PDB file of C-alpha atoms in Angstrom:
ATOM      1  CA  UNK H   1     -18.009  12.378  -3.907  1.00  0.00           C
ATOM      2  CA  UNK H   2     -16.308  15.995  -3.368  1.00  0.00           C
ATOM      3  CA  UNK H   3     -13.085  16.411  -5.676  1.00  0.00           C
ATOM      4  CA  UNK H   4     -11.048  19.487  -4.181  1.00  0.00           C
ATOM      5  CA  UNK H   5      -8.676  20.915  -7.778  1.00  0.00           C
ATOM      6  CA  UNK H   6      -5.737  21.796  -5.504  1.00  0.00           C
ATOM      7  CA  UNK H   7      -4.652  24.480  -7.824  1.00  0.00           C
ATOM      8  CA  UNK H   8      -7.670  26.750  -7.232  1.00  0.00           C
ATOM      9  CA  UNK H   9      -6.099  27.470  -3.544  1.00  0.00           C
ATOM     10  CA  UNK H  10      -3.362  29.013  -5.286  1.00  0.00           C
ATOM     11  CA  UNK H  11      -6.043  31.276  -7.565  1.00  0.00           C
ATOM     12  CA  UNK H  12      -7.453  34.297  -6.126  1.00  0.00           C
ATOM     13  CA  UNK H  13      -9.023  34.939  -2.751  1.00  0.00           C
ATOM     14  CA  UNK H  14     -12.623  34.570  -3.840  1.00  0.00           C
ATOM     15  CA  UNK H  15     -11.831  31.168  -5.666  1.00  0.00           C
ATOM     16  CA  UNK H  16      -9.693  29.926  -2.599  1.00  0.00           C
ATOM     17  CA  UNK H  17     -12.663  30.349  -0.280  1.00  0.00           C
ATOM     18  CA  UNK H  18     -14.895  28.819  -2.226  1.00  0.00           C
ATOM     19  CA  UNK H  19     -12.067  25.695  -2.136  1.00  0.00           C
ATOM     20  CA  UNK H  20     -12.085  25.942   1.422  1.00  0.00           C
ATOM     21  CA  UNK H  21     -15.925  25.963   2.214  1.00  0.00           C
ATOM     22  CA  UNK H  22     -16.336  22.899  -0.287  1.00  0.00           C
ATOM     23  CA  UNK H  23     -13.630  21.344   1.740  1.00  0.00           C
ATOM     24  CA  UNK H  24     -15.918  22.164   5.139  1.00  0.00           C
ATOM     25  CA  UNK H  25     -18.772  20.925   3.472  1.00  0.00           C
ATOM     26  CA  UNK H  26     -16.915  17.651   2.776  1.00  0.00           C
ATOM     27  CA  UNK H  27     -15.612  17.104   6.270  1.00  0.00           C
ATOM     28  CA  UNK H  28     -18.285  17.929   8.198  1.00  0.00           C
ATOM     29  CA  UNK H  29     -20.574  15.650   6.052  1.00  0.00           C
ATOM     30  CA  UNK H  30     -18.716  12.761   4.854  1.00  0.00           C
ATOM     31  CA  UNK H  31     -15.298  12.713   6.720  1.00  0.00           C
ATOM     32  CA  UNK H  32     -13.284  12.508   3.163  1.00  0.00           C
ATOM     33  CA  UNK H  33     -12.732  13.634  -0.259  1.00  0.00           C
ATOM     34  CA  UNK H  34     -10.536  13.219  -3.285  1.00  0.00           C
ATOM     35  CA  UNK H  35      -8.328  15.848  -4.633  1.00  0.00           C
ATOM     36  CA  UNK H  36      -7.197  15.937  -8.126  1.00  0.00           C
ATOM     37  CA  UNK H  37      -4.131  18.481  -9.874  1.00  0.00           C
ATOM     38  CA  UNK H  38      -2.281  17.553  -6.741  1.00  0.00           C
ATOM     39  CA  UNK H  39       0.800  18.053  -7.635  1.00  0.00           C
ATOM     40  CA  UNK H  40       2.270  14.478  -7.095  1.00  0.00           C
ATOM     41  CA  UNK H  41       2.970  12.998 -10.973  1.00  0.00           C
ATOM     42  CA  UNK H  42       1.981  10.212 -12.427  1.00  0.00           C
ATOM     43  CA  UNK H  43       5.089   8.318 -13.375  1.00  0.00           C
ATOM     44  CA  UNK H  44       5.843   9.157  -9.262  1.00  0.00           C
ATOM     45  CA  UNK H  45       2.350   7.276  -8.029  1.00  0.00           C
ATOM     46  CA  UNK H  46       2.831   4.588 -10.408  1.00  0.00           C
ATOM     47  CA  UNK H  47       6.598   3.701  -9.682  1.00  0.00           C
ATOM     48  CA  UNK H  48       5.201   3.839  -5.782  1.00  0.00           C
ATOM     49  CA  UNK H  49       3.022   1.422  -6.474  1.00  0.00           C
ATOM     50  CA  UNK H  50       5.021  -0.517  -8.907  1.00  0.00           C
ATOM     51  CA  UNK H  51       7.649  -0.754  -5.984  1.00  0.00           C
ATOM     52  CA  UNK H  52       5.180  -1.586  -3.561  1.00  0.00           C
ATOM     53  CA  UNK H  53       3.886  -4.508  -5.413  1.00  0.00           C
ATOM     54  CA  UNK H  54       7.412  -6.024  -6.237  1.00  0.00           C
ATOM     55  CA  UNK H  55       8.144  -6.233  -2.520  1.00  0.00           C
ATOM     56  CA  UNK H  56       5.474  -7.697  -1.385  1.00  0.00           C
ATOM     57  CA  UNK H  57       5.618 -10.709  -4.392  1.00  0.00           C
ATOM     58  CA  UNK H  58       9.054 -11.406  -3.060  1.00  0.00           C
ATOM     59  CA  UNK H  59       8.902 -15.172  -1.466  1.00  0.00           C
ATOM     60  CA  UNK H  60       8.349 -14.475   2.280  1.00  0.00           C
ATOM     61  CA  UNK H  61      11.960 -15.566   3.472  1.00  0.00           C
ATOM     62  CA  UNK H  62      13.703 -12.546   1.350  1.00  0.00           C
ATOM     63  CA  UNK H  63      11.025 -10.216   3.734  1.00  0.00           C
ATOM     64  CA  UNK H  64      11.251 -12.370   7.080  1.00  0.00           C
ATOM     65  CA  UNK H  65      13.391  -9.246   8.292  1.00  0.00           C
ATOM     66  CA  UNK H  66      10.595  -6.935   8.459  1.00  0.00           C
ATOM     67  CA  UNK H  67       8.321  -9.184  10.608  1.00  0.00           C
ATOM     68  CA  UNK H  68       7.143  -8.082  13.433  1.00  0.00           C
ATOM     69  CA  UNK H  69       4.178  -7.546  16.156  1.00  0.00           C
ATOM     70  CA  UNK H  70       5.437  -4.989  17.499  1.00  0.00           C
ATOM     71  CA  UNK H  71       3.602  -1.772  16.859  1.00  0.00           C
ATOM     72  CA  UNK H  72       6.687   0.654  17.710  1.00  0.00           C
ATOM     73  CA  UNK H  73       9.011  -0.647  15.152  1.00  0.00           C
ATOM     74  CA  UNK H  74      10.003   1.801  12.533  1.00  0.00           C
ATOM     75  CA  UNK H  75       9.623  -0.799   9.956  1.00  0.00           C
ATOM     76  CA  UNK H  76       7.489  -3.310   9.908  1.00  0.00           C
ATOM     77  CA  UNK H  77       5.899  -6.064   8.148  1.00  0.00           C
ATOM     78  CA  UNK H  78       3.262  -7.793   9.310  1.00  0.00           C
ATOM     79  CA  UNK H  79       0.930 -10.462   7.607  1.00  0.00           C
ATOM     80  CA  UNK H  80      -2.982 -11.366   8.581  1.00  0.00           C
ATOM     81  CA  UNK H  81      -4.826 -14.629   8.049  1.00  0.00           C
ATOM     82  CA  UNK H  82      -8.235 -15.408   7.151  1.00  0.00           C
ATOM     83  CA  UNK H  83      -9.295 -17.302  10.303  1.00  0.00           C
ATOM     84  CA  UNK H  84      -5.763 -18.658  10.775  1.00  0.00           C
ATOM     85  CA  UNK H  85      -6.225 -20.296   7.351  1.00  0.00           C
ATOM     86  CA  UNK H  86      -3.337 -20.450   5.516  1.00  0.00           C
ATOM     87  CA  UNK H  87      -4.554 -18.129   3.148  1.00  0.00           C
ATOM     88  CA  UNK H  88      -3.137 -14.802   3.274  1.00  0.00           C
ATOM     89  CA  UNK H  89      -5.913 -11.753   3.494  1.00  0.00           C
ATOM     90  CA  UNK H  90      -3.695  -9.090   3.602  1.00  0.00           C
ATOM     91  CA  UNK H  91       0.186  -8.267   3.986  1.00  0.00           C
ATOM     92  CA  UNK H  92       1.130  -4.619   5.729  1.00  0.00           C
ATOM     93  CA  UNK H  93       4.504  -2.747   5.968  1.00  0.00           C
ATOM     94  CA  UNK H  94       4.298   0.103   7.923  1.00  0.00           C
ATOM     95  CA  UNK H  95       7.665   2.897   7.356  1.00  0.00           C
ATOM     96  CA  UNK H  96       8.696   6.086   9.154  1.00  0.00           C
ATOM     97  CA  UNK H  97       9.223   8.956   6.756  1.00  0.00           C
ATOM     98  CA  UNK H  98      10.249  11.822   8.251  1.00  0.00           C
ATOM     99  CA  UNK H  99      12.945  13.053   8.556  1.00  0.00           C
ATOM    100  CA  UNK H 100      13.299  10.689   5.602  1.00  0.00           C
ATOM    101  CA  UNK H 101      17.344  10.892   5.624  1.00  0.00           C
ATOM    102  CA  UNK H 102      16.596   9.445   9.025  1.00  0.00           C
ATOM    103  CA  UNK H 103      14.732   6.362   8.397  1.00  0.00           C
ATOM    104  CA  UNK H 104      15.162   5.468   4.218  1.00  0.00           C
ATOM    105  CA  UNK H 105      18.080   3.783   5.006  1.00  0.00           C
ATOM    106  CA  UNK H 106      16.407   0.883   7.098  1.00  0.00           C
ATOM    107  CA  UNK H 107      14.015   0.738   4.239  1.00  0.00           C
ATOM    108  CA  UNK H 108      13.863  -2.270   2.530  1.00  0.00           C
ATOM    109  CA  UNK H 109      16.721  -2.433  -0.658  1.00  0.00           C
ATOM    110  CA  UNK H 110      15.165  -5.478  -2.481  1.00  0.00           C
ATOM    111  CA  UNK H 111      13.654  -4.427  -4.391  1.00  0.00           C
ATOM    112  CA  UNK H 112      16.117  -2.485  -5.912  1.00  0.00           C
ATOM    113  CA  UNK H 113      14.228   0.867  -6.700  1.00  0.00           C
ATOM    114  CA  UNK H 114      12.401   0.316  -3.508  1.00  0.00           C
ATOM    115  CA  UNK H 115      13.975   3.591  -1.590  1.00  0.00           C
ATOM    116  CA  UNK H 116      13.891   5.160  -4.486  1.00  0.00           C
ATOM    117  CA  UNK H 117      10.310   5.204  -5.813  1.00  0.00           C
ATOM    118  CA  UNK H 118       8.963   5.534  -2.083  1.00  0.00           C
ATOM    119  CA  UNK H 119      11.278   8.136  -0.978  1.00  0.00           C
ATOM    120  CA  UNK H 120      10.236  10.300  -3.653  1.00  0.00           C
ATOM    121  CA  UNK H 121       6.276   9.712  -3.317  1.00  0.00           C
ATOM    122  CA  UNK H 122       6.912   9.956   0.577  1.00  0.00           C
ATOM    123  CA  UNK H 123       8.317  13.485   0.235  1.00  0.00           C
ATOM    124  CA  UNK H 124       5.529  14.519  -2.243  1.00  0.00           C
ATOM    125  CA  UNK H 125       3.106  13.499  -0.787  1.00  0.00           C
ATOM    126  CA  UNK H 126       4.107  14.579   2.987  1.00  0.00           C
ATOM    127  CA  UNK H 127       4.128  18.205   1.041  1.00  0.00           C
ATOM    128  CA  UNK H 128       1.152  18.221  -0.385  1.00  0.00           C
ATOM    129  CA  UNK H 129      -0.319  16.978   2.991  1.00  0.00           C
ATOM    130  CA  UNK H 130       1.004  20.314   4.414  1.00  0.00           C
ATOM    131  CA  UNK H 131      -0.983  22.196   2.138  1.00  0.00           C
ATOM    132  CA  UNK H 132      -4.122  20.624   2.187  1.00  0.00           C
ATOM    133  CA  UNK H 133      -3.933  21.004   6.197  1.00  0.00           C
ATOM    134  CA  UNK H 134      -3.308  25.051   5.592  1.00  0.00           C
ATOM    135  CA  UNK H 135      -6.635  24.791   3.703  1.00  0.00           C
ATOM    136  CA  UNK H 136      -8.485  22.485   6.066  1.00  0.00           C
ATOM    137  CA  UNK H 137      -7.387  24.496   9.057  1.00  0.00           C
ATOM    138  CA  UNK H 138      -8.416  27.555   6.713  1.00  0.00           C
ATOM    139  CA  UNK H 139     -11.748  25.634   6.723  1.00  0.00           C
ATOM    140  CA  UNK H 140     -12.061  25.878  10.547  1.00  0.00           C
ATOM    141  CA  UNK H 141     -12.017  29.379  10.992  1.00  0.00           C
ATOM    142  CA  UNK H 142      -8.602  29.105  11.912  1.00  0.00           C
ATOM    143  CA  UNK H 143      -5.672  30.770  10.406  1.00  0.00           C
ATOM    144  CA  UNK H 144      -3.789  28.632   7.429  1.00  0.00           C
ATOM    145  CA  UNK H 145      -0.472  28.450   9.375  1.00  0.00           C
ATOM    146  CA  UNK H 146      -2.400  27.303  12.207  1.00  0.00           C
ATOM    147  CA  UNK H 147      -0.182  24.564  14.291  1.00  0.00           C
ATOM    148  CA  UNK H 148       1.623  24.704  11.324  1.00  0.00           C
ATOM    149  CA  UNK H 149       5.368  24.059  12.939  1.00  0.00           C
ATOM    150  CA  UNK H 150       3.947  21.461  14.643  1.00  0.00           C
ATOM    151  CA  UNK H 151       2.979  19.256  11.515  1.00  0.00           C
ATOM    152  CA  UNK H 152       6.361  20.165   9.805  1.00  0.00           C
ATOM    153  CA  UNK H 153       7.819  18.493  12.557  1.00  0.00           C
ATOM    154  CA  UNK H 154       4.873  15.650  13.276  1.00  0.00           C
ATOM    155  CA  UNK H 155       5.096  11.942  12.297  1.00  0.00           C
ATOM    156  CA  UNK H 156       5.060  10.903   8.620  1.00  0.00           C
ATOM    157  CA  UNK H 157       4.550   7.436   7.899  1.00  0.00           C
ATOM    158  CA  UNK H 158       3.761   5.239   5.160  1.00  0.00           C
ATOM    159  CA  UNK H 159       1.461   2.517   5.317  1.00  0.00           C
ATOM    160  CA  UNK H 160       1.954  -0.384   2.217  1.00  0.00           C
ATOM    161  CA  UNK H 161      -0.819  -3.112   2.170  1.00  0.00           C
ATOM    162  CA  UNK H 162      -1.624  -5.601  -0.159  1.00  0.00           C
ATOM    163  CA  UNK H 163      -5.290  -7.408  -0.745  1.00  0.00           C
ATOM    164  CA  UNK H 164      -4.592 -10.671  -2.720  1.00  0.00           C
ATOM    165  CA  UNK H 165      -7.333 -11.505  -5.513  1.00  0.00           C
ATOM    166  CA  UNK H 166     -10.029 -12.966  -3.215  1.00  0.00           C
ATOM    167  CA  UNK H 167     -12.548 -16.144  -4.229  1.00  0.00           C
ATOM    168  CA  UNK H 168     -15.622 -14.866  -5.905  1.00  0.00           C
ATOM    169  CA  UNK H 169     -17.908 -16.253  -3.370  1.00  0.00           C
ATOM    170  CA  UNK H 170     -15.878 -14.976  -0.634  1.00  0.00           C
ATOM    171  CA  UNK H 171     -17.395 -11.845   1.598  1.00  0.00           C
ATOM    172  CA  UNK H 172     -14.078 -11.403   3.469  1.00  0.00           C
ATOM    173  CA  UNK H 173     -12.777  -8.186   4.017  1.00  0.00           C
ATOM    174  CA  UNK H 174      -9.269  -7.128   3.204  1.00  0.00           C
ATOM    175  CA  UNK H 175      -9.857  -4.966   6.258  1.00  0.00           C
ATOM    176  CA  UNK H 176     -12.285  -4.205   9.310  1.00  0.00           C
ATOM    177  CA  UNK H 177     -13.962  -1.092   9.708  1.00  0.00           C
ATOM    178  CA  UNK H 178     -11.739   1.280  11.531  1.00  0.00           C
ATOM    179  CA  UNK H 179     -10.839   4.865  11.942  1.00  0.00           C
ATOM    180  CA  UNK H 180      -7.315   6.189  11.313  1.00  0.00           C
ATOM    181  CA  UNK H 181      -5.725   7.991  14.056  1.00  0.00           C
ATOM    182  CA  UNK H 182      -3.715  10.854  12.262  1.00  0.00           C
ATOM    183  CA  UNK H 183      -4.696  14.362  11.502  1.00  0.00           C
ATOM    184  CA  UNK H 184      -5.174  13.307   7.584  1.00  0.00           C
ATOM    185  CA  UNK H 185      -4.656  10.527   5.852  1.00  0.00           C
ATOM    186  CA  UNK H 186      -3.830  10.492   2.061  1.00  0.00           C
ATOM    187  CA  UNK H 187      -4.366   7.155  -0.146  1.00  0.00           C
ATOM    188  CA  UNK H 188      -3.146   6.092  -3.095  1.00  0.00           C
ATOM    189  CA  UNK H 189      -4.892   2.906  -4.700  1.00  0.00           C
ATOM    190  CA  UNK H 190      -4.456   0.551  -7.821  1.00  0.00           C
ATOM    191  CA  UNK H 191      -7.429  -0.517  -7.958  1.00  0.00           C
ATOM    192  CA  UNK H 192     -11.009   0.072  -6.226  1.00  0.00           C
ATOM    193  CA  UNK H 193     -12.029  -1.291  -3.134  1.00  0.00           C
ATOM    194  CA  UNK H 194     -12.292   1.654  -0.507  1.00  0.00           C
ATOM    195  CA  UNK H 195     -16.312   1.716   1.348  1.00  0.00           C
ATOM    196  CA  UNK H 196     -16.844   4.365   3.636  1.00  0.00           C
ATOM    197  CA  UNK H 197     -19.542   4.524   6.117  1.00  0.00           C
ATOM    198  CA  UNK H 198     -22.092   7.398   5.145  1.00  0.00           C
ATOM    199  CA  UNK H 199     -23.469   8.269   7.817  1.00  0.00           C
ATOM    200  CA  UNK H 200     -26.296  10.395   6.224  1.00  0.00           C
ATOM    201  CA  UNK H 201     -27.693   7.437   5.066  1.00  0.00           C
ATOM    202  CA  UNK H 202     -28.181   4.760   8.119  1.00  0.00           C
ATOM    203  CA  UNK H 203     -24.406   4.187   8.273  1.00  0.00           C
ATOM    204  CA  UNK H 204     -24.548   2.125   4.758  1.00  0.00           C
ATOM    205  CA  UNK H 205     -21.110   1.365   3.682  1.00  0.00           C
ATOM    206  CA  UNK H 206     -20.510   2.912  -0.165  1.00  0.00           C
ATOM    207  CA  UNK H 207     -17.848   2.351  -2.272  1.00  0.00           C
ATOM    208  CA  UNK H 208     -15.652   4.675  -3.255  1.00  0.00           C
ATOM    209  CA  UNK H 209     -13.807   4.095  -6.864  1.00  0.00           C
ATOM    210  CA  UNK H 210     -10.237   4.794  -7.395  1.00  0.00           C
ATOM    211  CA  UNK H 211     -10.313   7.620 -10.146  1.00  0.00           C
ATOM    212  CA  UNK H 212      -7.232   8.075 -12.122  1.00  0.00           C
ATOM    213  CA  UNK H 213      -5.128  10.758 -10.973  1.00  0.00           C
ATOM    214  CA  UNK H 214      -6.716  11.589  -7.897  1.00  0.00           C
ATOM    215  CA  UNK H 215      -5.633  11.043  -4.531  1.00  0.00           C
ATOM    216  CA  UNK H 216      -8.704  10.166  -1.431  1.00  0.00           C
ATOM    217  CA  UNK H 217      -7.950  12.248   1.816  1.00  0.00           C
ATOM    218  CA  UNK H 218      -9.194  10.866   5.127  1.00  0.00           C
ATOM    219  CA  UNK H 219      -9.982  12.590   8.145  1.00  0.00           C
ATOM    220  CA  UNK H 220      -8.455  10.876  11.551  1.00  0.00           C
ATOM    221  CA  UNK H 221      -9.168  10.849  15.160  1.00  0.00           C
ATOM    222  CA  UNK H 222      -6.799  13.778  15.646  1.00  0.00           C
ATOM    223  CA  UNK H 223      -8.395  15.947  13.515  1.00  0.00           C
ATOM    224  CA  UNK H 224     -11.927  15.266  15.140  1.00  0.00           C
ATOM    225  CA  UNK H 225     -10.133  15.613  18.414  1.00  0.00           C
ATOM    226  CA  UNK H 226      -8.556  19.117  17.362  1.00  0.00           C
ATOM    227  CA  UNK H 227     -11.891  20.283  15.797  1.00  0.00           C
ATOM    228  CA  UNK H 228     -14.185  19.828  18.919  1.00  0.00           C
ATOM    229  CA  UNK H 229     -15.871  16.877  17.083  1.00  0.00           C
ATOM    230  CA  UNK H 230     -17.133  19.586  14.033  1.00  0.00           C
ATOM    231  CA  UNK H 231     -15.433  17.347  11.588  1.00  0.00           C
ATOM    232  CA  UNK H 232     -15.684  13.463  12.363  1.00  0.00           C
ATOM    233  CA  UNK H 233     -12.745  10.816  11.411  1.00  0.00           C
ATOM    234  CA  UNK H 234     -14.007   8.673   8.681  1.00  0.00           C
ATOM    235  CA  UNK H 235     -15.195   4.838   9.164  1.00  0.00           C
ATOM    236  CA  UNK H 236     -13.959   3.280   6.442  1.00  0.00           C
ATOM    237  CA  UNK H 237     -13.259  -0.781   5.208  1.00  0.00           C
ATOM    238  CA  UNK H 238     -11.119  -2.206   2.150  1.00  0.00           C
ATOM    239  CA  UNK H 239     -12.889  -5.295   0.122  1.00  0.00           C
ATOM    240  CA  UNK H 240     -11.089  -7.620  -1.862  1.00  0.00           C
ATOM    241  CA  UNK H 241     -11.338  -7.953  -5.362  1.00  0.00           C
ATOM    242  CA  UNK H 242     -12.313 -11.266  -7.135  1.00  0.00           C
ATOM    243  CA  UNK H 243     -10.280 -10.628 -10.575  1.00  0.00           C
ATOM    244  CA  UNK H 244      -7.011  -9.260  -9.223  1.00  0.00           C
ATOM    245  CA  UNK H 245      -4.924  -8.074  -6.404  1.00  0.00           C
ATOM    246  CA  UNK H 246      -5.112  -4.000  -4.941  1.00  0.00           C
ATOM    247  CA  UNK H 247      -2.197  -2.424  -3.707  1.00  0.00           C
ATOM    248  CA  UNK H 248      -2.105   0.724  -1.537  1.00  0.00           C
ATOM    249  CA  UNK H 249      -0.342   3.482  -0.544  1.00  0.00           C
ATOM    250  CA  UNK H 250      -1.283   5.525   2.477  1.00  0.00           C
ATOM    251  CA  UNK H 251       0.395   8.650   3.886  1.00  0.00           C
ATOM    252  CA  UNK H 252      -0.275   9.239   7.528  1.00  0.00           C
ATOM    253  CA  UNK H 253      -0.093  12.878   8.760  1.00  0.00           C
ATOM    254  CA  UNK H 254       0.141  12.940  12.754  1.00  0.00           C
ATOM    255  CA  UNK H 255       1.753  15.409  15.015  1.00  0.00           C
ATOM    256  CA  UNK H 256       4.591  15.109  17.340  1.00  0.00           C
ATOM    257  CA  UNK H 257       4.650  11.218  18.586  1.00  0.00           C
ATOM    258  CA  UNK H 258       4.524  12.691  22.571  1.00  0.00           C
ATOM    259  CA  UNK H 259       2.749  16.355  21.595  1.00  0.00           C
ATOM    260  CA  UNK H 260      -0.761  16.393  23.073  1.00  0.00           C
ATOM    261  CA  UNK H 261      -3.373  17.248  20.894  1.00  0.00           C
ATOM    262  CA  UNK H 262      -6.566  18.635  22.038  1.00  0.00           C
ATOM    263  CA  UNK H 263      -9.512  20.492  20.990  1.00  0.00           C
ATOM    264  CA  UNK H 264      -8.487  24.159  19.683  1.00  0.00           C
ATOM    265  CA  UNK H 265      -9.293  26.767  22.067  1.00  0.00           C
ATOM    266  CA  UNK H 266     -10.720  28.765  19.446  1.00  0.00           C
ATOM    267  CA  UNK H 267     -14.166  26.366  18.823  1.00  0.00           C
ATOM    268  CA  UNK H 268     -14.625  25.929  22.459  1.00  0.00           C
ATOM    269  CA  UNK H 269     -17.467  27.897  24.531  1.00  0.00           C
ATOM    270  CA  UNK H 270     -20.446  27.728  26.238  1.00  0.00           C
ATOM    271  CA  UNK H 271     -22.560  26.475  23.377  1.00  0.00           C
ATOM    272  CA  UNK H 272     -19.828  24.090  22.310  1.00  0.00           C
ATOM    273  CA  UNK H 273     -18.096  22.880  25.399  1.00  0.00           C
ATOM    274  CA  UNK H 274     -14.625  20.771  25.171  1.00  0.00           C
ATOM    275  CA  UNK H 275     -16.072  17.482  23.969  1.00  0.00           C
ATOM    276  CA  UNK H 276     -12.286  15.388  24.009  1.00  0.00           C
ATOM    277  CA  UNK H 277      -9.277  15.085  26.052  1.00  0.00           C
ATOM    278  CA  UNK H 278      -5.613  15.411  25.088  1.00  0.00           C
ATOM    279  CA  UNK H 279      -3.999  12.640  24.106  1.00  0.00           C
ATOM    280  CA  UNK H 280      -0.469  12.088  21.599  1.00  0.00           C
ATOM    281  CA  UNK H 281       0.150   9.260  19.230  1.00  0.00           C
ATOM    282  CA  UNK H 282       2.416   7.814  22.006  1.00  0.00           C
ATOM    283  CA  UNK H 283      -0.675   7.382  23.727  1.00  0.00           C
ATOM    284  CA  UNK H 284      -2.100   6.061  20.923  1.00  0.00           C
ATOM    285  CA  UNK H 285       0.358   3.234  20.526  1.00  0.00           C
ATOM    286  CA  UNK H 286       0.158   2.252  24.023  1.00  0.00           C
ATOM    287  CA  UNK H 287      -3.774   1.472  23.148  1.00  0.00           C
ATOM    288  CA  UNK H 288      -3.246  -0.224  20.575  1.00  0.00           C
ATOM    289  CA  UNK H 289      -1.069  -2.297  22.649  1.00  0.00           C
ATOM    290  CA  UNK H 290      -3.467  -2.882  24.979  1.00  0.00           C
ATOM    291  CA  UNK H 291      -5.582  -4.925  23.184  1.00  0.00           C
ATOM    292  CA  UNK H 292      -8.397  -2.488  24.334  1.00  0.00           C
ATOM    293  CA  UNK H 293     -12.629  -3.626  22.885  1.00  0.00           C
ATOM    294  CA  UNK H 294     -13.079   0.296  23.383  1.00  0.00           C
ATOM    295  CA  UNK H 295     -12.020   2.213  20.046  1.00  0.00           C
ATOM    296  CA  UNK H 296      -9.673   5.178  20.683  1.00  0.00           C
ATOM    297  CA  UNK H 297     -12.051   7.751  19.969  1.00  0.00           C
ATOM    298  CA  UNK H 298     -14.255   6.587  21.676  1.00  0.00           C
ATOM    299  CA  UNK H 299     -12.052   6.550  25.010  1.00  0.00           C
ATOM    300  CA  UNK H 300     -11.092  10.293  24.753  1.00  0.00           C
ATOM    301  CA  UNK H 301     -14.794  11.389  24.466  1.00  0.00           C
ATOM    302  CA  UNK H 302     -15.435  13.309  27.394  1.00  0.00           C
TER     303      UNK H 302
END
């Protein structure tokens, strides 16, 4: 597994491309990698999480508020089943974050230091997203600032789930392979139970272990879109864990909700013809919606 040390894009131009070719490397063959020195602190990931994991053991009718199917909402909380089983396999809340001021108030308050402790990982995070996207455009052959007032003003939003401690006979997934569709998304986990497909190696799923102090970055369907299909968006699954429960954090990075993203202009030519069509995260949505057996990135390929 590639760990990026974020501080070595702020060394000196020889040590920053070295950085940024590593990061190539990573998302051309793998679709993801860890970065470590981030940035974001300790006691600001584990409050996050420590948050996180006190709403979601609040009885269900102090969170009833939250529920919802709909996939628009700003906030929502939405629960999935094992088979309809009363058992619980996972519990999601999904929260716009930017522009924070905007949405933190429609948070939820209970508990307490909810706002709080996810506000403050929320705007770390959304920065240091920023500036991993300077390197990965940097990575592209693309200038740093590349789209770069686009992002500051794209869709931030943070993505709670929790797995609850699962049988140990049980082969159930905590989640179905998918692909994310944002430009990047960052994670934050308590505990292991990330695979990823590898798709050097006949698509077998590996696990990925959650490393103290580092952060996993994935790439999404935007990013493959915007890259002409150079880097791929990461097929990845989430286990559960037979001696305890694993909560997660992730940051989604997306443009605009109705700008249309399409392949830079730049890595198209003859030899490497436009390979996707525009589409927005309001498009996106309305798939998703849909109900639709095709995946998303599948449907843009041209």
């Amino acid at each position: 597994m590639t760990t990026i040390d974020v501080t070595q894009l702020h060394h000196d131009s020889h040590t920053r491309s070295v950085v940024v070719k590593t990061i190539h490397d990573a998302c051309q063959k793998r679709g993801f990698f860890q970065v470590k020195n981030h940035g974001v602190s300790k006691k600001v990931t584990e409050n996050a999480l420590g948050s996180l994991s006190k709403f979601f053991d609040l009885p269900m009718d102090q969170k009833t508020i939250f529920l919802s199917n709909d996939v628009k909402k700003p906030v929502r909380l939405e629960t999935f089943r094992v088979d309809n089983a009363s058992r619980v396999s996972r519990e999601l809340i999904k929260l716009y974050a930017y522009p924070i001021e905007d949405w933190i108030g429609s948070w939820p308050h209970n508990p307490t230091d909810f706002t709080e402790n996810l506000g403050k990982y929320a705007i770390e995070v959304r920065r240091l997203s920023l500036e991993i996207m300077g390197a990965i455009m940097e990575s592209l052959g693309l200038p740093p600032t590349y789209l770069r007032s686009s992002l500051e003003k794209g869709m931030h939003m943070i993505v709670g789930n929790k797995y609850p401690q699962s049988s140990p006979s049980s082969n159930i997934l905590g989640l179905a392979s998918h692909t994310d569709h944002t430009i990047i998304t960052i994670l934050l986990e308590s505990i292991s139970g990330l695979e990823i497909m590898d798709s050097n190696d006949n698509n077998a799923w590996k696990s990925v272990p959650a490393t103290g102090g580092t952060l996993k970055v994935l790439i999404g369907n935007h990013l493959e879109v915007l890259s002409n299909g150079l880097y791929k968006s990461v097929f990845h699954r989430v286990t559960s864990n037979p001696q305890m429960s694993r909560v997660s954090l992730g940051s989604c990075l997306s443009f605009p909700m109705a700008e249309m993203v399409e392949p830079a202009m730049e890595l198209v030519d003859k030899e490497h013809p436009k390979r996707y069509r525009a589409s927005s995260l309001e498009e996106y949505i309305k798939f998703l919606s849909s109900k639709a057996d095709k995946s998303y990135i599948e449907s843009l390929k041209i």
